[in-house]
Amino acid sequence: MSSSQPSASSPAEPMENPKPKWAGTSAEHCQQMIDYAKNRSPMVKFMLEKMEESGCAVSNDFIKVEKCDMEVGGGFRAPDGVVICHNHLASQEEINHALTHELIHAYDHCRAKNLDWLNCAHHACSEIRAASLSGDCSFKMELLRGNLALRGQHQKCVKRRAELSVGMNPHCARPGQAKQAVEKVFDACFQDTAPFDRRP
């Protein structure tokens, strides 16, 4: 992802930014917000603890700050770790969401030894889980995007965001391929809330 393309692992967290133009921050400020999240964000701390319990403790260099050309907030590169795009994220809340999202991918990679990020169904499953569990599809985030359906908005959001992410994978980029992959695995993967007892 560094200043060009996301990797073939979890290519990226696509941005549906409510702001007209991406806002970003310096690499130094981004690193400070990451350090704060690792120590103070309940969701980020929880995911880091669960990674360690699963035998995949996160080292200090597992989370990297980079300048990204693509309009994404971050990505997961197996096995290297998480990338956070400082030029596309400006607030602590955005950093917390991006870290949680990417750490869910890292957790999936850790617990499923046969996870193949080039397999569209495998990738779709992790994107469904990350969108559902990270806060990406919270009422507040959807409100900011202008998505106000009264019924089933969470599931609609999860499907939409998973399709966007899977569609960025060059192995899943044929028309309709990402949507098909998401639909195929949606029910089982949406119900899988590990490492949470239930959807936060």
CSV table of C-alpha atoms in Angstrom, one decimal:
chain,number,residue,atom,x,y,z
A,1,MET,CA,0.0,0.0,0.0
A,2,SER,CA,2.9,2.3,0.5
A,3,SER,CA,2.3,5.2,-1.8
A,4,SER,CA,0.7,3.0,-4.4
A,5,GLN,CA,-1.4,-0.1,-4.2
A,6,PRO,CA,-2.8,-2.1,-1.3
A,7,SER,CA,-1.5,-5.7,-1.0
A,8,ALA,CA,-3.3,-8.8,-2.0
A,9,SER,CA,-4.1,-9.7,1.6
A,10,SER,CA,-7.0,-7.6,2.8
A,11,PRO,CA,-6.5,-4.9,0.1
A,12,ALA,CA,-7.9,-2.0,2.1
A,13,GLU,CA,-10.6,-0.4,4.1
A,14,PRO,CA,-12.5,1.6,1.4
A,15,MET,CA,-13.6,5.0,2.4
A,16,GLU,CA,-17.1,6.3,1.9
A,17,ASN,CA,-16.1,9.6,3.2
A,18,PRO,CA,-18.9,12.0,4.1
A,19,LYS,CA,-16.5,14.8,3.6
A,20,PRO,CA,-16.0,16.2,0.1
A,21,LYS,CA,-12.2,15.6,0.2
A,22,TRP,CA,-10.1,13.3,2.2
A,23,ALA,CA,-8.7,14.9,5.3
A,24,GLY,CA,-5.4,13.6,6.6
A,25,THR,CA,-2.7,14.3,9.2
A,26,SER,CA,1.0,14.0,9.5
A,27,ALA,CA,2.7,10.6,9.9
A,28,GLU,CA,3.9,11.7,13.4
A,29,HIS,CA,0.4,12.8,14.6
A,30,CYS,CA,-1.1,9.5,13.1
A,31,GLN,CA,1.5,7.5,15.1
A,32,GLN,CA,0.5,9.4,18.3
A,33,MET,CA,-3.1,8.5,17.7
A,34,ILE,CA,-2.2,4.9,17.1
A,35,ASP,CA,-0.2,4.8,20.3
A,36,TYR,CA,-3.2,6.3,22.1
A,37,ALA,CA,-5.6,3.8,20.6
A,38,LYS,CA,-3.4,0.9,21.6
A,39,ASN,CA,-3.5,2.1,25.2
A,40,ARG,CA,-6.9,3.7,25.6
A,41,SER,CA,-9.4,2.4,22.9
A,42,PRO,CA,-11.4,-0.5,24.4
A,43,MET,CA,-11.9,-2.1,21.0
A,44,VAL,CA,-8.3,-1.8,19.9
A,45,LYS,CA,-7.0,-3.1,23.3
A,46,PHE,CA,-9.4,-6.0,23.2
A,47,MET,CA,-8.3,-7.0,19.7
A,48,LEU,CA,-4.6,-6.8,20.6
A,49,GLU,CA,-5.3,-9.0,23.7
A,50,LYS,CA,-7.2,-11.6,21.6
A,51,MET,CA,-4.4,-11.7,19.0
A,52,GLU,CA,-1.9,-12.5,21.8
A,53,GLU,CA,-4.3,-15.1,23.3
A,54,SER,CA,-4.5,-16.7,19.8
A,55,GLY,CA,-0.7,-17.0,19.6
A,56,CYS,CA,-0.2,-14.0,17.4
A,57,ALA,CA,1.2,-11.3,19.7
A,58,VAL,CA,1.5,-8.0,17.9
A,59,SER,CA,5.0,-6.5,17.9
A,60,ASN,CA,5.8,-2.8,17.9
A,61,ASP,CA,6.3,-2.8,14.2
A,62,PHE,CA,3.2,-4.7,13.3
A,63,ILE,CA,1.2,-1.5,12.7
A,64,LYS,CA,2.8,0.8,10.2
A,65,VAL,CA,2.0,4.4,9.2
A,66,GLU,CA,2.2,5.1,5.5
A,67,LYS,CA,1.2,7.6,2.9
A,68,CYS,CA,-1.3,5.9,0.5
A,69,ASP,CA,-2.2,6.9,-3.0
A,70,MET,CA,-5.4,4.9,-3.1
A,71,GLU,CA,-8.4,6.4,-1.2
A,72,VAL,CA,-8.3,3.9,1.6
A,73,GLY,CA,-7.9,4.3,5.4
A,74,GLY,CA,-5.7,1.2,5.8
A,75,GLY,CA,-5.1,-2.4,5.0
A,76,PHE,CA,-3.8,-5.7,6.2
A,77,ARG,CA,-0.7,-7.3,4.6
A,78,ALA,CA,-0.2,-10.9,5.6
A,79,PRO,CA,2.0,-11.7,7.3
A,80,ASP,CA,3.6,-8.3,7.8
A,81,GLY,CA,0.8,-6.5,9.6
A,82,VAL,CA,-1.5,-3.5,9.5
A,83,VAL,CA,-1.0,-0.3,7.4
A,84,ILE,CA,-2.7,2.9,8.5
A,85,CYS,CA,-2.9,5.7,5.9
A,86,HIS,CA,-2.0,8.9,7.6
A,87,ASN,CA,-3.0,11.1,4.6
A,88,HIS,CA,-6.6,9.8,4.7
A,89,LEU,CA,-7.4,9.7,8.4
A,90,ALA,CA,-7.5,12.8,10.6
A,91,SER,CA,-9.3,12.0,13.9
A,92,GLN,CA,-8.9,9.6,16.8
A,93,GLU,CA,-12.2,8.0,16.0
A,94,GLU,CA,-11.2,7.3,12.4
A,95,ILE,CA,-7.9,5.8,13.6
A,96,ASN,CA,-9.7,3.6,16.2
A,97,HIS,CA,-12.2,2.3,13.6
A,98,ALA,CA,-9.4,1.6,11.0
A,99,LEU,CA,-7.2,-0.2,13.6
A,100,THR,CA,-10.1,-2.3,14.8
A,101,HIS,CA,-11.1,-3.2,11.2
A,102,GLU,CA,-7.6,-4.2,10.2
A,103,LEU,CA,-6.9,-6.1,13.5
A,104,ILE,CA,-10.0,-8.2,12.8
A,105,HIS,CA,-8.4,-9.2,9.5
A,106,ALA,CA,-5.2,-9.9,11.4
A,107,TYR,CA,-7.1,-12.0,13.9
A,108,ASP,CA,-8.8,-14.0,11.1
A,109,HIS,CA,-5.4,-14.6,9.5
A,110,CYS,CA,-4.1,-15.8,12.8
A,111,ARG,CA,-6.9,-18.2,13.6
A,112,ALA,CA,-7.5,-19.6,10.1
A,113,LYS,CA,-4.2,-21.1,9.1
A,114,ASN,CA,-5.6,-21.9,5.6
A,115,LEU,CA,-7.1,-18.4,4.9
A,116,ASP,CA,-6.3,-17.5,1.3
A,117,TRP,CA,-6.6,-13.8,0.6
A,118,LEU,CA,-6.7,-14.5,-3.1
A,119,ASN,CA,-9.8,-16.6,-2.7
A,120,CYS,CA,-12.8,-14.2,-3.0
A,121,ALA,CA,-15.0,-16.2,-0.6
A,122,HIS,CA,-12.3,-16.2,2.1
A,123,HIS,CA,-11.6,-12.5,1.6
A,124,ALA,CA,-15.3,-11.7,1.6
A,125,CYS,CA,-15.8,-13.6,4.9
A,126,SER,CA,-13.2,-11.5,6.7
A,127,GLU,CA,-14.5,-8.3,5.2
A,128,ILE,CA,-18.0,-9.1,6.4
A,129,ARG,CA,-16.7,-9.7,9.9
A,130,ALA,CA,-14.6,-6.6,9.9
A,131,ALA,CA,-17.4,-4.3,8.6
A,132,SER,CA,-19.8,-5.8,11.1
A,133,LEU,CA,-17.7,-5.9,14.2
A,134,SER,CA,-15.4,-2.8,13.9
A,135,GLY,CA,-18.0,0.0,14.1
A,136,ASP,CA,-17.8,0.7,10.4
A,137,CYS,CA,-21.5,0.2,10.2
A,138,SER,CA,-22.6,1.8,13.4
A,139,PHE,CA,-25.7,4.1,13.3
A,140,LYS,CA,-23.5,7.1,13.6
A,141,MET,CA,-21.2,6.1,10.7
A,142,GLU,CA,-24.2,5.3,8.4
A,143,LEU,CA,-25.9,8.6,9.4
A,144,LEU,CA,-22.7,10.5,8.3
A,145,ARG,CA,-22.8,8.7,5.0
A,146,GLY,CA,-26.5,9.6,4.5
A,147,ASN,CA,-27.7,6.0,4.7
A,148,LEU,CA,-30.9,6.1,6.8
A,149,ALA,CA,-32.9,3.0,6.1
A,150,LEU,CA,-35.1,2.0,9.1
A,151,ARG,CA,-34.8,-1.7,8.7
A,152,GLY,CA,-31.8,-3.9,8.1
A,153,GLN,CA,-29.4,-1.0,7.7
A,154,HIS,CA,-26.6,-2.7,9.5
A,155,GLN,CA,-26.7,-5.8,7.2
A,156,LYS,CA,-27.0,-3.6,4.2
A,157,CYS,CA,-24.0,-1.6,5.2
A,158,VAL,CA,-21.9,-4.7,6.0
A,159,LYS,CA,-22.7,-6.1,2.5
A,160,ARG,CA,-22.0,-2.8,0.8
A,161,ARG,CA,-18.7,-2.3,2.5
A,162,ALA,CA,-17.6,-5.9,2.1
A,163,GLU,CA,-18.3,-5.7,-1.6
A,164,LEU,CA,-16.3,-2.5,-1.9
A,165,SER,CA,-13.3,-4.1,-0.2
A,166,VAL,CA,-13.5,-7.4,-2.0
A,167,GLY,CA,-13.9,-5.6,-5.3
A,168,MET,CA,-10.5,-3.9,-4.7
A,169,ASN,CA,-8.8,-7.3,-4.7
A,170,PRO,CA,-7.5,-7.8,-8.3
A,171,HIS,CA,-8.4,-11.5,-8.1
A,172,CYS,CA,-12.1,-10.6,-7.4
A,173,ALA,CA,-12.5,-7.6,-9.7
A,174,ARG,CA,-14.7,-9.0,-12.5
A,175,PRO,CA,-18.1,-7.4,-12.7
A,176,GLY,CA,-20.4,-9.0,-10.0
A,177,GLN,CA,-17.6,-11.2,-8.6
A,178,ALA,CA,-17.3,-9.4,-5.3
A,179,LYS,CA,-21.1,-9.3,-4.8
A,180,GLN,CA,-21.4,-13.0,-5.5
A,181,ALA,CA,-18.6,-13.8,-3.1
A,182,VAL,CA,-20.2,-11.7,-0.3
A,183,GLU,CA,-23.7,-13.2,-0.9
A,184,LYS,CA,-22.2,-16.8,-0.9
A,185,VAL,CA,-20.7,-16.5,2.6
A,186,PHE,CA,-22.7,-13.7,4.2
A,187,ASP,CA,-25.0,-15.6,6.6
A,188,ALA,CA,-22.3,-17.8,8.2
A,189,CYS,CA,-19.7,-15.0,8.4
A,190,PHE,CA,-22.1,-12.4,9.7
A,191,GLN,CA,-23.0,-14.7,12.5
A,192,ASP,CA,-19.4,-15.3,13.4
A,193,THR,CA,-18.6,-12.7,16.0
A,194,ALA,CA,-15.3,-14.1,17.4
A,195,PRO,CA,-13.4,-12.9,19.3
A,196,PHE,CA,-16.4,-11.0,20.7
A,197,ASP,CA,-19.2,-12.9,22.5
A,198,ARG,CA,-21.7,-10.9,20.3
A,199,ARG,CA,-21.6,-8.0,17.9
A,200,PRO,CA,-20.3,-5.0,19.8
